[in-house]
Short mmCIF file of C-alpha atoms and ligand atoms in Angstrom, two decimals:
data_model
loop_
_atom_site.label_atom_id
_atom_site.label_comp_id
_atom_site.label_asym_id
_atom_site.label_seq_id
_atom_site.Cartn_x
_atom_site.Cartn_y
_atom_site.Cartn_z
CA MET A 882 85.30 -32.29 -6.74
CA ARG A 883 83.16 -33.91 -4.11
CA LEU A 884 80.20 -31.70 -4.16
CA LEU A 885 77.14 -32.07 -1.77
CA VAL A 886 73.65 -30.51 -3.15
CA VAL A 887 71.31 -30.26 -0.59
CA VAL A 888 67.69 -29.32 -1.70
CA GLY A 889 64.16 -29.47 -0.26
CA THR A 890 60.83 -27.83 -1.74
CA ARG A 891 59.52 -28.01 -5.00
CA PRO A 892 61.17 -25.08 -6.81
CA GLN A 893 64.33 -26.60 -5.48
CA LEU A 894 63.76 -30.00 -7.06
CA ILE A 895 62.90 -28.17 -10.20
CA LYS A 896 66.21 -26.28 -10.40
CA ALA A 897 68.15 -29.44 -9.50
CA ALA A 898 66.66 -30.66 -12.44
CA ALA A 899 68.44 -28.15 -14.45
CA LEU A 900 71.76 -28.33 -12.59
CA LEU A 901 72.46 -31.66 -11.78
CA PRO A 902 73.20 -33.27 -15.19
CA ALA A 903 75.80 -30.50 -15.58
CA LEU A 904 77.54 -31.02 -12.37
CA ARG A 905 77.61 -34.80 -12.72
CA ARG A 906 79.52 -34.57 -15.67
CA ASP A 907 82.62 -33.30 -13.89
CA HIS A 908 81.82 -33.99 -10.29
CA ASP A 909 81.24 -36.59 -7.75
CA VAL A 910 77.89 -35.22 -6.51
CA ARG A 911 76.12 -36.47 -3.41
CA PHE A 912 72.35 -35.30 -3.46
CA VAL A 913 70.52 -34.50 -0.24
CA ASP A 914 66.64 -34.14 0.05
CA THR A 915 65.73 -32.46 3.60
CA GLY A 916 62.13 -33.39 2.77
CA GLN A 917 60.79 -29.86 3.64
CA HIS A 918 58.31 -30.59 0.94
CA TYR A 919 57.33 -34.14 1.22
CA ASP A 920 54.06 -35.34 -0.64
CA GLU A 921 53.70 -36.86 -4.22
CA GLY A 922 52.09 -33.43 -5.82
CA MET A 923 54.83 -31.10 -4.38
CA ALA A 924 57.81 -33.35 -4.63
CA GLY A 925 57.74 -36.91 -5.48
CA SER A 926 56.13 -36.31 -8.91
CA PHE A 927 59.12 -34.48 -10.13
CA PHE A 928 61.61 -37.11 -9.56
CA GLY A 929 60.05 -39.13 -12.45
CA GLU A 930 58.89 -36.20 -14.55
CA LEU A 931 62.27 -34.39 -14.51
CA ASP A 932 64.55 -37.52 -14.62
CA LEU A 933 65.95 -36.41 -11.40
CA PRO A 934 68.04 -38.94 -9.61
CA ARG A 935 66.60 -40.48 -6.12
CA PRO A 936 68.66 -38.39 -3.23
CA ASP A 937 71.41 -40.25 -1.73
CA HIS A 938 70.01 -38.88 1.52
CA THR A 939 66.47 -38.02 2.51
CA LEU A 940 66.26 -36.04 5.99
CA GLU A 941 62.39 -36.14 6.24
CA VAL A 942 62.35 -32.72 8.21
CA ALA A 943 59.02 -31.04 7.48
CA GLY A 944 56.47 -28.99 9.18
CA GLY A 945 57.16 -27.07 12.45
CA SER A 946 58.16 -23.46 13.02
CA VAL A 947 60.89 -21.94 11.16
CA ALA A 948 63.38 -22.41 14.15
CA ASP A 949 62.32 -25.66 14.84
CA GLN A 950 62.59 -27.18 11.28
CA VAL A 951 65.91 -25.27 10.65
CA ALA A 952 67.37 -26.85 14.12
CA ARG A 953 66.20 -30.27 12.86
CA MET A 954 67.94 -29.87 9.38
CA LEU A 955 70.90 -28.78 11.24
CA LEU A 956 71.14 -31.48 13.55
CA ALA A 957 70.43 -34.05 10.48
CA LEU A 958 72.92 -32.29 8.17
CA GLU A 959 75.91 -31.88 10.59
CA PRO A 960 76.71 -35.57 10.86
CA LEU A 961 76.07 -36.20 7.31
CA LEU A 962 78.32 -33.50 6.10
CA ILE A 963 81.11 -34.80 8.30
CA ALA A 964 80.57 -38.68 7.06
CA GLU A 965 80.43 -37.29 3.34
CA ALA A 966 83.26 -34.61 3.75
CA PRO A 967 82.50 -32.80 0.45
CA GLU A 968 84.80 -30.02 -0.82
CA ALA A 969 82.01 -27.42 -1.40
CA VAL A 970 78.00 -27.59 -0.39
CA VAL A 971 75.84 -26.20 -3.13
CA VAL A 972 72.68 -24.74 -2.05
CA ILE A 973 69.85 -23.25 -4.30
CA GLY A 974 67.11 -20.24 -3.66
CA ASP A 975 65.55 -19.20 -0.54
CA THR A 976 64.19 -21.84 1.66
CA ASN A 977 64.76 -23.06 5.08
CA SER A 978 66.81 -25.70 3.38
CA THR A 979 69.13 -23.34 1.58
CA PHE A 980 70.14 -21.61 4.85
CA ALA A 981 70.35 -24.85 6.88
CA GLY A 982 72.39 -26.37 4.34
CA ALA A 983 74.94 -23.08 4.16
CA MET A 984 74.88 -22.85 7.87
CA ALA A 985 75.54 -26.62 8.53
CA ALA A 986 78.46 -26.20 5.90
CA ALA A 987 79.86 -23.18 6.85
CA THR A 988 80.21 -24.02 10.82
CA LEU A 989 82.09 -26.98 9.80
CA GLY A 990 84.25 -24.76 7.37
CA ILE A 991 83.03 -26.23 4.10
CA PRO A 992 83.08 -23.64 1.42
CA VAL A 993 79.43 -22.92 0.31
CA ALA A 994 78.26 -22.18 -3.19
CA HIS A 995 74.89 -20.39 -3.77
CA VAL A 996 72.65 -20.44 -6.64
CA GLU A 997 70.26 -17.71 -7.15
CA ALA A 998 72.41 -15.47 -5.03
CA GLY A 999 71.74 -11.78 -4.62
CA LEU A 1000 68.02 -11.87 -5.03
CA ARG A 1001 66.24 -9.14 -2.79
CA SER A 1002 62.82 -7.79 -2.06
CA HIS A 1003 64.14 -5.68 0.51
CA ASP A 1004 61.37 -6.75 2.82
CA ARG A 1005 62.64 -8.49 5.90
CA ARG A 1006 59.13 -9.84 6.78
CA MET A 1007 59.68 -12.48 4.02
CA PRO A 1008 61.18 -15.65 5.47
CA GLU A 1009 62.66 -16.05 2.13
CA GLU A 1010 64.56 -12.58 2.43
CA LEU A 1011 66.23 -13.62 5.60
CA ASN A 1012 67.15 -16.79 4.17
CA ARG A 1013 68.70 -15.31 1.29
CA ILE A 1014 70.76 -12.61 3.00
CA LEU A 1015 72.10 -14.98 5.59
CA THR A 1016 73.05 -17.62 3.00
CA ASP A 1017 74.73 -15.03 0.78
CA HIS A 1018 76.85 -13.86 3.56
CA LEU A 1019 78.10 -17.53 4.41
CA SER A 1020 78.88 -18.29 0.81
CA SER A 1021 82.23 -18.20 -0.78
CA LEU A 1022 80.76 -18.63 -4.36
CA CYS A 1023 77.57 -16.54 -5.34
CA PHE A 1024 75.87 -17.40 -8.30
CA ALA A 1025 73.68 -14.33 -9.24
CA PRO A 1026 71.19 -14.84 -11.89
CA THR A 1027 70.72 -11.07 -13.07
CA PRO A 1028 72.74 -7.71 -12.99
CA THR A 1029 70.26 -6.43 -10.15
CA ALA A 1030 71.33 -9.53 -8.30
CA VAL A 1031 75.11 -8.78 -8.49
CA ALA A 1032 74.53 -5.02 -7.44
CA ASN A 1033 72.60 -6.09 -4.42
CA LEU A 1034 75.18 -8.15 -3.26
CA ALA A 1035 77.87 -5.25 -4.00
CA THR A 1036 75.63 -3.12 -1.96
CA GLU A 1037 76.14 -5.60 0.97
CA GLY A 1038 80.05 -5.71 0.64
CA ILE A 1039 79.89 -9.10 -1.39
CA ARG A 1040 81.90 -8.69 -4.19
CA ASP A 1041 84.67 -11.58 -4.25
CA GLY A 1042 83.32 -15.11 -5.63
CA VAL A 1043 80.31 -13.37 -7.47
CA LEU A 1044 79.60 -14.62 -10.87
CA GLN A 1045 76.52 -13.60 -13.00
CA VAL A 1046 75.27 -16.95 -14.60
CA GLY A 1047 71.62 -16.33 -15.95
CA ASP A 1048 68.76 -18.06 -14.59
CA LEU A 1049 68.84 -21.75 -13.83
CA MET A 1050 65.15 -22.08 -14.22
CA GLN A 1051 65.44 -20.61 -17.60
CA ASP A 1052 67.53 -23.43 -18.84
CA LEU A 1053 64.72 -25.95 -18.03
CA ALA A 1054 62.19 -23.89 -19.34
CA ALA A 1055 64.03 -23.66 -22.62
CA ARG A 1056 64.18 -27.47 -22.59
CA VAL A 1057 60.51 -28.06 -22.07
CA SER A 1058 58.59 -25.40 -23.33
CA ASP A 1059 58.77 -26.86 -26.95
CA GLY A 1060 57.01 -29.66 -26.12
CA VAL A 1061 54.10 -27.90 -24.86
CA ARG A 1062 53.39 -25.80 -27.54
CA ASP A 1063 50.43 -28.18 -28.62
CA PRO A 1064 47.14 -26.88 -27.08
CA ALA A 1065 46.14 -30.67 -27.03
CA GLU A 1066 48.14 -30.90 -23.79
CA LEU A 1067 45.18 -29.18 -22.29
CA ASP A 1068 42.81 -31.72 -22.93
CA ARG A 1069 45.30 -34.46 -21.33
CA VAL A 1070 45.24 -31.96 -18.29
CA ALA A 1071 41.60 -32.02 -17.70
CA ALA A 1072 41.53 -35.60 -18.31
CA ARG A 1073 43.81 -36.42 -15.11
CA PRO A 1074 42.37 -37.46 -11.85
CA GLY A 1075 41.79 -34.97 -9.23
CA TRP A 1076 41.03 -32.11 -11.86
CA ASP A 1077 37.68 -31.07 -10.59
CA ALA A 1078 37.25 -27.81 -13.01
CA PRO A 1079 36.16 -26.77 -16.38
CA ALA A 1080 38.60 -28.36 -19.17
CA PRO A 1081 40.99 -25.42 -19.88
CA ARG A 1082 40.80 -24.04 -23.47
CA GLN A 1083 43.32 -22.16 -25.37
CA GLY A 1084 43.32 -18.38 -24.09
CA ARG A 1085 39.87 -18.67 -22.32
CA TYR A 1086 40.97 -19.14 -18.91
CA LEU A 1087 43.29 -17.41 -16.68
CA PHE A 1088 45.77 -19.71 -14.51
CA ALA A 1089 46.72 -18.87 -10.74
CA THR A 1090 49.08 -19.83 -8.07
CA VAL A 1091 49.18 -18.31 -4.47
CA HIS A 1092 51.43 -19.42 -1.64
CA ARG A 1093 53.57 -16.57 -0.23
CA ALA A 1094 53.29 -16.41 3.66
CA GLU A 1095 52.12 -12.66 3.36
CA ASN A 1096 49.06 -14.15 1.17
CA ARG A 1097 48.26 -16.72 4.09
CA GLU A 1098 47.04 -14.21 6.51
CA ILE A 1099 43.18 -13.82 6.64
CA ASP A 1100 42.92 -10.21 5.27
CA ALA A 1101 45.16 -11.30 2.38
CA VAL A 1102 43.08 -14.40 1.72
CA ARG A 1103 40.28 -12.60 1.49
CA ALA A 1104 41.69 -9.94 -0.65
CA TRP A 1105 43.21 -12.17 -3.33
CA SER A 1106 40.22 -14.50 -3.20
CA ALA A 1107 37.97 -11.23 -4.25
CA LEU A 1108 40.48 -10.22 -6.76
CA LEU A 1109 40.46 -13.85 -8.63
CA GLY A 1110 36.66 -13.52 -8.39
CA ASP A 1111 36.63 -9.93 -10.24
CA ALA A 1112 38.91 -11.60 -12.67
CA ALA A 1113 36.78 -14.73 -13.31
CA SER A 1114 33.64 -15.16 -15.34
CA GLY A 1115 31.72 -18.14 -16.64
CA GLU A 1116 33.17 -17.82 -20.21
CA ARG A 1117 37.03 -17.16 -18.67
CA PRO A 1118 37.35 -19.21 -15.39
CA VAL A 1119 40.33 -19.01 -13.18
CA LEU A 1120 42.18 -22.30 -12.50
CA LEU A 1121 44.10 -22.09 -9.21
CA ALA A 1122 46.78 -24.71 -8.86
CA LEU A 1123 46.24 -24.61 -4.86
CA HIS A 1124 49.42 -25.24 -2.90
CA PRO A 1125 48.83 -27.42 -0.05
CA GLY A 1126 50.02 -24.68 2.48
CA THR A 1127 47.30 -22.24 1.34
CA ARG A 1128 44.73 -24.93 0.96
CA ASN A 1129 45.51 -25.61 4.87
CA VAL A 1130 45.19 -22.18 5.76
CA MET A 1131 41.73 -21.70 3.65
CA GLU A 1132 40.19 -24.88 5.38
CA ARG A 1133 41.21 -23.51 8.80
CA LEU A 1134 39.80 -20.26 7.83
CA GLY A 1135 36.78 -21.65 6.40
CA ALA A 1136 37.27 -19.56 3.40
CA ALA A 1137 35.53 -20.69 0.38
CA LEU A 1138 36.47 -19.46 -3.31
CA PRO A 1139 34.12 -17.15 -5.51
CA PRO A 1140 32.01 -18.63 -8.15
CA ASN A 1141 34.35 -19.29 -11.50
CA VAL A 1142 37.85 -19.63 -9.45
CA HIS A 1143 38.20 -23.46 -9.25
CA ALA A 1144 41.13 -25.22 -7.28
CA VAL A 1145 42.93 -27.82 -8.85
CA PRO A 1146 45.67 -29.84 -7.28
CA PRO A 1147 49.28 -28.80 -7.62
CA GLN A 1148 50.45 -29.95 -11.09
CA GLY A 1149 53.73 -31.41 -12.55
CA TYR A 1150 56.27 -28.92 -14.17
CA ARG A 1151 55.49 -29.61 -17.78
CA THR A 1152 51.88 -29.04 -17.21
CA THR A 1153 52.26 -26.10 -15.05
CA LEU A 1154 54.37 -24.69 -18.26
CA ALA A 1155 51.50 -25.73 -20.62
CA LEU A 1156 48.97 -24.43 -18.14
CA GLN A 1157 50.76 -20.76 -18.53
CA LEU A 1158 51.66 -20.87 -22.13
CA HIS A 1159 47.99 -21.67 -23.21
CA ALA A 1160 46.28 -18.99 -20.71
CA ALA A 1161 45.00 -15.69 -21.33
CA ALA A 1162 47.11 -14.41 -18.58
CA VAL A 1163 48.65 -15.74 -15.33
CA LEU A 1164 48.33 -14.29 -11.89
CA THR A 1165 50.82 -15.64 -9.18
CA ASP A 1166 52.86 -14.59 -6.15
CA SER A 1167 55.33 -17.46 -6.89
CA GLY A 1168 58.95 -16.08 -7.96
CA GLY A 1169 59.31 -18.93 -10.53
CA VAL A 1170 55.73 -18.74 -12.10
CA GLN A 1171 56.30 -15.23 -12.69
CA ARG A 1172 59.45 -15.55 -14.61
CA GLU A 1173 58.08 -18.68 -16.57
CA ALA A 1174 55.22 -16.54 -17.65
CA ALA A 1175 57.43 -13.75 -18.68
CA TRP A 1176 60.05 -16.25 -21.11
CA LEU A 1177 56.79 -17.65 -22.55
CA GLY A 1178 55.39 -14.10 -23.30
CA THR A 1179 52.05 -14.65 -21.33
CA PRO A 1180 50.57 -11.51 -19.72
CA CYS A 1181 51.35 -11.86 -15.96
CA LEU A 1182 49.88 -10.01 -12.95
CA VAL A 1183 52.19 -10.38 -9.93
CA LEU A 1184 50.20 -10.70 -6.75
CA ARG A 1185 52.86 -8.91 -4.40
CA GLY A 1186 53.98 -5.64 -3.47
CA THR A 1187 57.47 -6.42 -4.47
CA THR A 1188 59.61 -8.24 -7.19
CA GLU A 1189 62.95 -9.81 -6.88
CA TRP A 1190 62.93 -9.80 -10.71
CA VAL A 1191 62.90 -6.09 -11.70
CA GLU A 1192 64.57 -6.74 -15.07
CA LEU A 1193 61.55 -8.81 -16.16
CA LEU A 1194 59.02 -5.90 -14.97
CA ALA A 1195 61.08 -3.34 -16.92
CA GLY A 1196 61.09 -5.62 -19.87
CA GLU A 1197 58.71 -8.14 -21.69
CA GLY A 1198 56.91 -5.21 -23.17
CA GLY A 1199 54.88 -4.46 -20.29
CA ARG A 1200 53.44 -7.61 -20.06
CA MET A 1201 54.23 -8.28 -16.52
CA VAL A 1202 52.39 -6.00 -13.93
CA MET A 1203 52.60 -5.87 -10.21
CA VAL A 1204 49.42 -5.23 -8.77
CA GLY A 1205 49.48 -6.42 -5.29
CA LEU A 1206 45.92 -7.24 -3.86
CA ASP A 1207 44.44 -4.33 -5.67
CA ARG A 1208 41.34 -5.17 -7.34
CA ASP A 1209 41.05 -2.06 -9.67
CA LEU A 1210 44.52 -2.34 -10.73
CA ALA A 1211 44.32 -6.30 -11.43
CA THR A 1212 41.04 -5.48 -13.59
CA GLN A 1213 42.58 -2.59 -15.20
CA ALA A 1214 45.99 -4.71 -16.20
CA LEU A 1215 43.67 -7.63 -17.49
CA ALA A 1216 41.77 -5.17 -19.66
CA ARG A 1217 44.67 -4.01 -20.96
CA LEU A 1218 46.94 -7.16 -21.38
CA ALA A 1219 44.16 -9.84 -22.27
CA PRO A 1220 40.99 -8.34 -23.31
CA LEU A 1221 38.34 -11.04 -23.71
CA ASP A 1222 37.73 -10.43 -27.48
CA ARG A 1223 41.65 -10.69 -28.23
CA ALA A 1224 43.20 -13.23 -25.54
CA ALA A 1225 42.28 -16.04 -27.20
CA GLU A 1226 43.73 -15.23 -30.65
CA ASP A 1227 46.88 -13.99 -28.56
CA ALA A 1228 47.22 -17.21 -26.68
CA ARG A 1229 47.31 -19.20 -30.08
CA ARG A 1230 49.86 -16.96 -31.81
CA ARG A 1231 52.02 -17.02 -28.93
CA ALA A 1232 52.07 -21.01 -28.72
CA GLN A 1233 53.03 -21.30 -32.31
CA THR A 1234 55.74 -18.73 -31.98
CA VAL A 1235 57.00 -19.27 -28.34
CA ARG A 1236 60.80 -19.76 -27.98
CA VAL A 1237 62.48 -19.59 -24.56
CA GLU A 1238 66.56 -19.10 -24.82
CA SER A 1239 68.67 -21.10 -22.49
CA PRO A 1240 71.15 -18.73 -20.54
CA ARG A 1241 73.30 -22.04 -20.07
CA ALA A 1242 73.57 -21.19 -16.35
CA ALA A 1243 74.19 -24.47 -15.44
CA GLU A 1244 76.98 -25.01 -17.69
CA ALA A 1245 78.36 -21.79 -16.24
CA ILE A 1246 78.07 -23.03 -12.48
CA ASN A 1247 79.60 -26.42 -13.51
CA GLU A 1248 82.44 -24.51 -14.93
CA ALA A 1249 83.15 -22.31 -11.95
CA LEU A 1250 82.91 -24.95 -9.83
CA ILE A 1251 85.60 -26.67 -11.67
CA ARG A 1252 87.80 -23.67 -11.29
CA GLY A 1253 87.28 -24.40 -7.60
CA VAL A 1254 85.99 -22.59 -4.33
CA ARG A 1255 88.24 -20.48 -2.61
CA GLY A 1256 86.90 -19.30 0.92
CA ARG A 1257 86.21 -15.45 1.25
N1 UDP B 1431 55.05 -25.22 -10.31
C1 UDP B 1431 54.58 -26.60 -10.53
N2 UDP B 1431 53.44 -27.01 -10.19
C2 UDP B 1431 52.20 -26.15 -9.82
C3 UDP B 1431 52.89 -24.75 -9.38
C4 UDP B 1431 53.93 -24.32 -9.82
O1 UDP B 1431 55.33 -27.57 -11.25
O2 UDP B 1431 51.15 -26.59 -9.35
C5 UDP B 1431 56.39 -24.77 -10.66
C6 UDP B 1431 56.50 -23.78 -11.57
O3 UDP B 1431 56.09 -24.02 -12.80
C7 UDP B 1431 57.87 -23.11 -10.91
C8 UDP B 1431 57.97 -23.75 -9.68
O4 UDP B 1431 56.93 -24.54 -9.35
O5 UDP B 1431 58.80 -24.13 -12.13
C9 UDP B 1431 57.91 -22.43 -8.70
O6 UDP B 1431 57.66 -22.86 -7.53
P1 UDP B 1431 56.76 -22.36 -6.16
O7 UDP B 1431 55.99 -21.37 -6.85
O8 UDP B 1431 56.47 -23.17 -5.52
O9 UDP B 1431 58.07 -21.29 -5.44
P2 UDP B 1431 58.75 -20.16 -5.76
O10 UDP B 1431 59.33 -20.13 -7.33
O11 UDP B 1431 57.72 -19.05 -5.62
O12 UDP B 1431 59.86 -20.02 -4.81
#
């Protein structure tokens, strides 16, 4: 089948690295990058690192408001879809690129297959939630990662064309995690240019990422900075891999990070897994990072009020806790899950025993596409 896969952001490039090898075995695949994320740290570096083929088309659509960005994506995608004439368009996740890819295809009558379908935070203030809902309703095939995602789709009347395939990101984490279990990985990280922070030592640092739109409002920036400041100490610093969007907002607001909270540039995929595996704990509002921390067995504080990954919250021996931006909850959770006197030994044991299973989501998606896409 001739497929056209649309991506645009860091997590989508990472997911494409998990999906494309399987699809390319059985399909004629065209690969389009909208350019929603475009710099080296957020996009360029992943091609080399993850053996991702260069896109057949790069649209260079970044910046602007949601309406402006989506409109430009639609204008660029329509002629491209007409010229490439794919039998189906595959979109991934919940970004503007996901929705634009689905919308451009659906208006041309091309079936859409959505990977990571059915996830819901039930919070329509999140731009991602709107993208998910719209994309699922435009799709002929919905590849859901979890039982909850399947149930969410059913609640909205989407039952045909739904397949639970597992989590594509777990396929990739399974492939890479074995290779980062040696704590010597951390020495290499600190030696890289741009690392202007203490060298991470196994179990003796906290790893953080913050990038959701809700956490870029001024009150939220103040709240999560204070929370990270509470968590950090001289003997256990916070290493914050700062998303450029968050960095821009902080610069505009003139917001400074508290003592012992160190901003480092966005890291590569493998380094990010290493930094999570060997940390005392992870603090994040990222959908991908919270799942990776859970698979690696690292305690994780979710800096949001909702999660799409309820199964992980219920499982994982209570190691994943949703604290929002509540400083007291965060302090209590850290004291319980990663006490200073035990965290280094926990991290050492975790790194020795870690084993991430692949759910073979990419294979399941590929096989479903071989069986074909029927219009709903
Ligand atoms: N990630 C990365 N470098 C970083 C931070 C995150 O490679 O500095 C990876 C992370 O390991 C995960 C993915 O990016 O695989 C998650 O993407 P992101 O947090 O941007 O988006 P979300 O998952 O929240 O949609």
